[in-house]
Short mmCIF file of C-alpha atoms in Angstrom, two decimals:
data_model
loop_
_atom_site.label_atom_id
_atom_site.label_comp_id
_atom_site.label_asym_id
_atom_site.label_seq_id
_atom_site.Cartn_x
_atom_site.Cartn_y
_atom_site.Cartn_z
CA MET A 1 -24.61 3.28 7.80
CA GLN A 2 -23.23 0.76 10.24
CA GLY A 3 -19.55 0.00 9.75
CA VAL A 4 -18.76 3.04 7.61
CA PRO A 5 -16.10 5.24 9.21
CA ALA A 6 -16.52 8.99 9.16
CA GLN A 7 -13.46 9.28 6.95
CA PHE A 8 -15.03 7.41 4.04
CA SER A 9 -16.15 10.10 1.62
CA PHE A 10 -18.09 7.68 -0.60
CA ASP A 11 -21.24 6.26 0.95
CA LYS A 12 -20.82 2.83 -0.66
CA ASP A 13 -17.48 2.23 1.06
CA ARG A 14 -17.95 0.22 4.24
CA ALA A 15 -15.86 -2.03 6.46
CA GLN A 16 -16.67 -4.13 9.53
CA PHE A 17 -14.57 -6.14 11.98
CA ARG A 18 -15.49 -8.93 14.37
CA HIS A 19 -13.41 -11.03 16.75
CA LEU A 20 -14.13 -14.73 16.74
CA ALA A 21 -15.32 -15.51 20.26
CA GLY A 22 -13.26 -18.12 22.06
CA LEU A 23 -10.33 -17.95 19.65
CA PRO A 24 -7.86 -15.22 20.66
CA GLY A 25 -5.84 -13.92 17.76
CA VAL A 26 -8.54 -14.50 15.15
CA GLU A 27 -10.29 -11.53 13.54
CA LEU A 28 -12.94 -11.48 10.82
CA TYR A 29 -13.40 -8.63 8.38
CA HIS A 30 -15.64 -7.89 5.43
CA ALA A 31 -15.87 -4.80 3.29
CA HIS A 32 -16.97 -3.21 0.07
CA ILE A 33 -14.54 -0.54 -1.12
CA SER A 34 -14.96 1.54 -4.24
CA ARG A 35 -12.85 4.66 -3.91
CA TYR A 36 -10.86 4.37 -0.71
CA ALA A 37 -7.13 3.63 -0.96
CA PHE A 38 -5.53 1.97 2.06
CA GLU A 39 -2.13 3.29 3.09
CA PRO A 40 0.68 0.81 3.91
CA HIS A 41 -0.25 -1.21 6.97
CA THR A 42 0.50 -4.57 8.51
CA HIS A 43 -1.20 -7.41 10.32
CA GLU A 44 1.03 -9.52 12.53
CA ALA A 45 -1.13 -12.43 11.46
CA PHE A 46 -1.92 -14.42 8.35
CA GLY A 47 -4.36 -12.47 6.19
CA ILE A 48 -6.54 -14.90 4.24
CA GLY A 49 -9.55 -13.97 2.18
CA THR A 50 -11.61 -14.02 -0.96
CA ILE A 51 -12.58 -11.44 -3.54
CA ASP A 52 -16.32 -11.87 -3.99
CA THR A 53 -16.93 -9.20 -6.63
CA GLY A 54 -14.80 -6.69 -8.52
CA ALA A 55 -11.02 -6.65 -8.25
CA GLU A 56 -8.39 -5.33 -5.85
CA ARG A 57 -4.97 -3.88 -6.60
CA PHE A 58 -2.38 -3.96 -3.84
CA ARG A 59 1.35 -3.70 -3.25
CA TYR A 60 2.89 -6.57 -1.29
CA ARG A 61 6.53 -7.62 -0.88
CA GLY A 62 7.67 -5.02 -3.42
CA ALA A 63 5.33 -6.03 -6.25
CA GLN A 64 1.92 -4.93 -7.53
CA HIS A 65 -0.81 -7.58 -7.53
CA ILE A 66 -4.31 -7.76 -8.97
CA ALA A 67 -6.82 -10.01 -7.23
CA PRO A 68 -9.92 -10.58 -9.40
CA ALA A 69 -13.28 -11.94 -8.32
CA ARG A 70 -13.27 -15.56 -7.10
CA SER A 71 -9.60 -15.42 -6.21
CA LEU A 72 -7.86 -16.02 -2.90
CA VAL A 73 -5.68 -13.44 -1.17
CA LEU A 74 -2.97 -15.12 0.94
CA MET A 75 -0.73 -12.85 3.00
CA ASN A 76 1.94 -13.88 5.47
CA PRO A 77 2.34 -12.19 8.85
CA ASP A 78 4.14 -8.91 9.30
CA GLU A 79 4.11 -7.93 5.61
CA LEU A 80 3.22 -4.32 4.84
CA HIS A 81 0.71 -3.88 2.04
CA THR A 82 -1.70 -1.40 0.49
CA GLY A 83 -5.13 -1.80 -1.13
CA GLU A 84 -7.32 -0.06 -3.69
CA SER A 85 -9.94 -0.84 -6.28
CA ALA A 86 -8.91 -2.23 -9.65
CA SER A 87 -12.46 -2.18 -11.04
CA GLU A 88 -14.99 0.54 -11.76
CA ASN A 89 -17.45 -0.44 -9.04
CA GLY A 90 -14.90 -1.38 -6.41
CA TRP A 91 -14.40 -4.74 -4.77
CA GLN A 92 -16.21 -6.74 -2.14
CA TYR A 93 -14.18 -9.14 -0.03
CA ARG A 94 -13.96 -11.16 3.16
CA MET A 95 -10.87 -11.76 5.26
CA ILE A 96 -9.80 -13.71 8.30
CA TYR A 97 -6.66 -12.76 10.22
CA ILE A 98 -5.11 -15.63 12.17
CA ASP A 99 -2.22 -15.18 14.59
CA PRO A 100 0.62 -17.63 13.72
CA GLN A 101 0.50 -19.20 17.20
CA GLN A 102 -3.24 -19.72 16.92
CA LEU A 103 -2.84 -21.28 13.49
CA GLU A 104 -0.22 -23.64 14.93
CA ALA A 105 -2.58 -24.53 17.78
CA ILE A 106 -5.44 -25.24 15.37
CA THR A 107 -3.42 -27.31 12.91
CA GLY A 108 -0.75 -28.85 15.14
CA GLU A 109 1.76 -27.83 12.44
CA ARG A 110 4.57 -25.29 12.40
CA GLY A 111 5.81 -23.21 9.51
CA TRP A 112 2.74 -22.35 7.46
CA TRP A 113 3.68 -20.05 4.58
CA PHE A 114 2.06 -18.79 1.40
CA SER A 115 4.39 -18.24 -1.54
CA ASP A 116 1.77 -16.53 -3.76
CA ALA A 117 -0.22 -13.52 -2.59
CA VAL A 118 -3.01 -14.21 -5.09
CA ARG A 119 -4.36 -17.53 -6.32
CA PHE A 120 -7.23 -17.75 -8.81
CA ASP A 121 -9.24 -20.69 -7.48
CA PRO A 122 -12.97 -20.07 -8.08
CA GLN A 123 -14.25 -23.23 -6.41
CA ARG A 124 -12.29 -22.80 -3.19
CA ALA A 125 -12.91 -19.05 -3.18
CA VAL A 126 -16.66 -19.59 -3.10
CA GLN A 127 -16.37 -22.23 -0.38
CA ILE A 128 -14.08 -20.09 1.77
CA SER A 129 -16.28 -17.01 1.34
CA ARG A 130 -19.29 -19.00 2.56
CA LEU A 131 -17.31 -20.29 5.54
CA LEU A 132 -16.17 -16.80 6.49
CA ALA A 133 -19.74 -15.53 6.25
CA ALA A 134 -20.94 -18.38 8.48
CA LEU A 135 -18.15 -17.79 11.02
CA TRP A 136 -19.39 -14.22 11.37
CA HIS A 137 -22.59 -15.54 12.96
CA VAL A 138 -21.42 -18.75 14.66
CA ARG A 139 -22.24 -19.16 18.35
CA GLU A 140 -21.53 -22.79 19.28
CA PRO A 141 -17.83 -23.49 20.02
CA LEU A 142 -18.00 -26.96 18.49
CA GLU A 143 -19.49 -25.57 15.28
CA ARG A 144 -16.87 -22.81 15.23
CA ASP A 145 -14.02 -25.30 15.61
CA GLY A 146 -15.40 -27.49 12.84
CA MET A 147 -15.63 -24.52 10.50
CA MET A 148 -12.05 -23.52 11.26
CA GLN A 149 -10.86 -27.02 10.43
CA SER A 150 -12.81 -26.93 7.17
CA LEU A 151 -11.16 -23.61 6.36
CA ILE A 152 -7.71 -25.08 7.01
CA ASP A 153 -8.46 -28.03 4.73
CA LEU A 154 -9.40 -25.67 1.91
CA LEU A 155 -6.24 -23.61 2.36
CA ARG A 156 -3.81 -26.50 2.70
CA PRO A 157 -3.22 -27.03 -1.07
CA HIS A 158 -2.00 -23.42 -1.35
CA ALA A 159 0.29 -23.49 1.70
CA ARG A 160 3.91 -24.47 2.13
CA ILE A 161 4.04 -26.09 5.54
CA GLY A 162 7.30 -26.43 7.41
CA ASP A 163 9.16 -25.28 4.32
CA LYS A 164 10.21 -21.67 4.08
CA PHE A 165 9.01 -19.70 7.08
CA PRO A 166 10.76 -21.37 10.05
CA ASP A 167 14.08 -21.78 8.25
CA GLU A 168 14.23 -18.38 6.58
CA PRO A 169 17.57 -16.81 7.55
CA ALA A 170 17.53 -13.74 9.75
CA HIS A 171 18.00 -10.46 7.94
CA ARG A 172 20.35 -7.81 9.30
CA PHE A 173 17.42 -5.41 9.69
CA ASP A 174 15.42 -7.76 11.92
CA ILE A 175 17.09 -6.07 14.89
CA VAL A 176 15.72 -2.76 13.64
CA LYS A 177 12.18 -4.14 13.37
CA SER A 178 12.40 -5.47 16.92
CA PHE A 179 13.73 -2.14 18.15
CA LEU A 180 10.84 -0.29 16.51
CA ARG A 181 8.29 -2.59 18.12
CA ASP A 182 9.91 -2.14 21.54
CA ASN A 183 10.06 1.66 21.28
CA LEU A 184 6.73 2.69 19.81
CA SER A 185 6.30 5.70 22.08
CA CYS A 186 9.89 6.96 21.76
CA SER A 187 11.13 9.83 19.61
CA LEU A 188 13.56 8.09 17.26
CA THR A 189 15.95 9.41 14.65
CA LEU A 190 17.31 7.79 11.52
CA ALA A 191 20.75 7.89 13.13
CA ASP A 192 19.42 5.86 16.09
CA LEU A 193 18.26 3.10 13.76
CA ALA A 194 21.25 3.23 11.44
CA GLY A 195 23.56 2.81 14.41
CA LEU A 196 21.97 -0.55 15.22
CA VAL A 197 23.40 -1.98 12.00
CA SER A 198 26.51 0.19 11.71
CA LEU A 199 25.42 2.17 8.66
CA SER A 200 25.21 5.85 7.87
CA PRO A 201 21.63 7.22 7.92
CA TYR A 202 21.77 7.68 4.14
CA HIS A 203 22.84 4.12 3.34
CA PHE A 204 20.57 2.71 6.05
CA GLN A 205 17.40 4.24 4.60
CA ARG A 206 18.31 3.20 1.06
CA GLN A 207 18.96 -0.41 2.08
CA PHE A 208 15.96 -0.53 4.39
CA LYS A 209 13.62 0.61 1.60
CA ALA A 210 15.17 -1.88 -0.81
CA GLN A 211 14.44 -4.68 1.66
CA PHE A 212 10.97 -3.73 2.93
CA HIS A 213 9.67 -1.30 0.27
CA VAL A 214 8.71 1.25 2.91
CA THR A 215 10.60 3.83 4.93
CA PRO A 216 11.50 3.17 8.59
CA HIS A 217 8.87 5.72 9.62
CA GLN A 218 6.17 3.98 7.60
CA MET A 219 7.05 0.70 9.29
CA LEU A 220 7.02 2.35 12.71
CA MET A 221 3.55 3.75 12.01
CA ALA A 222 2.33 0.34 10.89
CA PHE A 223 3.59 -1.21 14.14
CA ARG A 224 2.06 1.61 16.19
CA LEU A 225 -1.35 1.16 14.62
CA PHE A 226 -1.33 -2.61 14.94
CA ARG A 227 -0.57 -2.18 18.65
CA ALA A 228 -3.36 0.40 18.81
CA LYS A 229 -5.79 -2.26 17.56
CA GLU A 230 -4.69 -4.57 20.38
CA LEU A 231 -5.15 -1.87 23.03
CA LEU A 232 -8.53 -0.80 21.64
CA THR A 233 -9.64 -4.43 21.83
CA LEU A 234 -8.79 -4.39 25.55
CA GLY A 235 -11.17 -1.46 25.96
CA LEU A 236 -8.67 1.35 26.56
CA PRO A 237 -9.95 4.84 25.66
CA ALA A 238 -8.69 6.07 22.31
CA ALA A 239 -6.89 9.05 23.88
CA GLU A 240 -4.88 6.72 26.14
CA VAL A 241 -4.14 4.41 23.23
CA ALA A 242 -2.77 7.30 21.20
CA LEU A 243 -0.26 8.22 23.90
CA ALA A 244 0.67 4.59 24.56
CA VAL A 245 1.72 4.03 20.95
CA GLY A 246 3.57 7.32 20.51
CA LEU A 247 0.97 9.47 18.73
CA THR A 248 0.32 13.04 19.78
CA ASP A 249 -3.39 12.79 20.60
CA GLN A 250 -6.67 11.08 19.73
CA ALA A 251 -7.08 13.16 16.56
CA HIS A 252 -3.69 11.94 15.33
CA LEU A 253 -4.69 8.35 16.10
CA THR A 254 -8.01 8.75 14.29
CA LYS A 255 -6.42 10.16 11.16
CA THR A 256 -3.64 7.58 10.89
CA PHE A 257 -5.73 4.59 12.01
CA SER A 258 -8.43 5.38 9.45
CA GLY A 259 -5.85 5.77 6.72
CA ARG A 260 -4.46 2.27 7.36
CA TYR A 261 -7.60 0.29 8.24
CA GLY A 262 -10.44 2.28 6.69
CA ILE A 263 -12.31 2.72 9.97
CA THR A 264 -12.04 5.06 12.93
CA PRO A 265 -10.50 3.64 16.13
CA VAL A 266 -13.66 4.32 18.15
CA ARG A 267 -15.86 2.53 15.62
CA TYR A 268 -13.39 -0.35 15.40
CA GLN A 269 -13.45 -0.67 19.18
CA LYS A 270 -17.25 -0.74 19.29
CA GLN A 271 -17.38 -3.48 16.67
CA VAL A 272 -14.78 -5.82 18.14
CA VAL A 273 -15.77 -5.35 21.79
CA ALA A 274 -19.41 -6.05 20.91
CA SER A 275 -18.38 -9.36 19.27
CA ARG A 276 -16.43 -10.69 22.25
#
């Protein structure tokens, strides 16, 4: 079945990706998941979508959320989250991931931010789902741009623009996050990271988990796999991607990538390169 990674053990679980031609930093995704549970992962982009049927349970910013059918899922960039079914027959959903710089270019506005991860808004959910389905097949740039503007108009009532995101004070662990991103292929220790903020390894891990709700290693893996997506999109062989992001080999990449995104890296690459 097209779009179903080899790691899915249940034949009704499927996931597909597509890049929106002509708009770098915009990725479309739709899936039906019944039994698969996504491990903590991140998108360095806004994750915006609709639950079409069923319900999803996910952990985001330290809290558990339930997104029922006809609700909106509104995630800010660089926030680790999970995902699993909260209904007997799973959940079907559509998402669009928009890079913050691309969103700023589209809207001409800085500082978009969503304060609520889930909003129950049946009317807008149906409209947004239809738009995302249409964007999957759009070919004309002018039509694509019009659809993106319509999407922004539908999202605007749920966004805080120029409010929280740009003015949010820097956290002491931001230097650690930057260090992890800059050293994906390095062999790091807890002491290396703790030294950046003048803490003992013990107190560093405790405070880090309290702030981000994941361990430093889980965050490193999330950053590695997001970078892997970028390199796969450029057409690099999976074995080279694995080494570039600090994983031991292609098998390691396949196992960890599938656990975070629900699709093998090779299948992901075929889908997104074909849509360019």
